[in-house]
Amino acid sequence: MSNEALIILAIVSTAIWIAVSKEAIKPTKEVNRRKMITLLSAGTLSAIILTVSLYQHLLF
């Protein structure tokens, strides 16, 4: 993965995790569970992709 793609993915991942934290601080009755699960899944996937890509860049 190119450096530009990693930077864009890092920015998107940061935005996703900010959205997760904003959703998490809402009162329990106002939390949209479907939105929360989607955001958590997308955030986890982007974090895994970033971790693997950065680890590969360290090796080569």
GROMACS .gro file of C-alpha atoms in nm:
model
   60
    1MET     CA    1   0.000   0.000   0.000
    2SER     CA    2   0.139   0.342  -0.088
    3ASN     CA    3   0.217   0.608   0.169
    4GLU     CA    4  -0.065   0.831   0.041
    5ALA     CA    5  -0.318   0.551   0.080
    6LEU     CA    6  -0.196   0.484   0.434
    7ILE     CA    7  -0.231   0.851   0.524
    8ILE     CA    8  -0.585   0.864   0.385
    9LEU     CA    9  -0.676   0.541   0.567
   10ALA     CA   10  -0.534   0.680   0.891
   11ILE     CA   11  -0.743   0.997   0.857
   12VAL     CA   12  -1.058   0.796   0.781
   13SER     CA   13  -0.986   0.563   1.071
   14THR     CA   14  -0.944   0.858   1.306
   15ALA     CA   15  -1.274   1.005   1.189
   16ILE     CA   16  -1.449   0.672   1.243
   17TRP     CA   17  -1.314   0.641   1.599
   18ILE     CA   18  -1.416   1.000   1.677
   19ALA     CA   19  -1.769   0.912   1.560
   20VAL     CA   20  -1.763   0.600   1.781
   21SER     CA   21  -1.663   0.804   2.084
   22LYS     CA   22  -1.934   1.063   2.019
   23GLU     CA   23  -2.193   0.787   1.990
   24ALA     CA   24  -2.063   0.618   2.305
   25ILE     CA   25  -2.104   0.926   2.527
   26LYS     CA   26  -2.473   0.958   2.449
   27PRO     CA   27  -2.722   0.842   2.712
   28THR     CA   28  -2.810   0.473   2.679
   29LYS     CA   29  -3.160   0.536   2.544
   30GLU     CA   30  -3.031   0.759   2.262
   31VAL     CA   31  -2.760   0.524   2.135
   32ASN     CA   32  -2.836   0.383   1.790
   33ARG     CA   33  -2.713   0.025   1.826
   34ARG     CA   34  -2.699  -0.043   1.452
   35LYS     CA   35  -2.489   0.269   1.396
   36MET     CA   36  -2.261   0.179   1.687
   37ILE     CA   37  -2.201  -0.175   1.560
   38THR     CA   38  -2.132  -0.047   1.209
   39LEU     CA   39  -1.888   0.216   1.333
   40LEU     CA   40  -1.710  -0.029   1.562
   41SER     CA   41  -1.677  -0.283   1.281
   42ALA     CA   42  -1.544  -0.025   1.037
   43GLY     CA   43  -1.304   0.115   1.296
   44THR     CA   44  -1.172  -0.227   1.388
   45LEU     CA   45  -1.125  -0.325   1.024
   46SER     CA   46  -0.943  -0.002   0.942
   47ALA     CA   47  -0.720  -0.042   1.249
   48ILE     CA   48  -0.629  -0.398   1.149
   49ILE     CA   49  -0.550  -0.291   0.791
   50LEU     CA   50  -0.334  -0.005   0.919
   51THR     CA   51  -0.151  -0.230   1.164
   52VAL     CA   52  -0.074  -0.494   0.903
   53SER     CA   53   0.033  -0.237   0.643
   54LEU     CA   54   0.258  -0.051   0.883
   55TYR     CA   55   0.412  -0.376   1.007
   56GLN     CA   56   0.487  -0.478   0.647
   57HIS     CA   57   0.652  -0.139   0.584
   58LEU     CA   58   0.877  -0.195   0.885
   59LEU     CA   59   0.995  -0.528   0.754
   60PHE     CA   60   1.089  -0.409   0.405
   0.00000   0.00000   0.00000
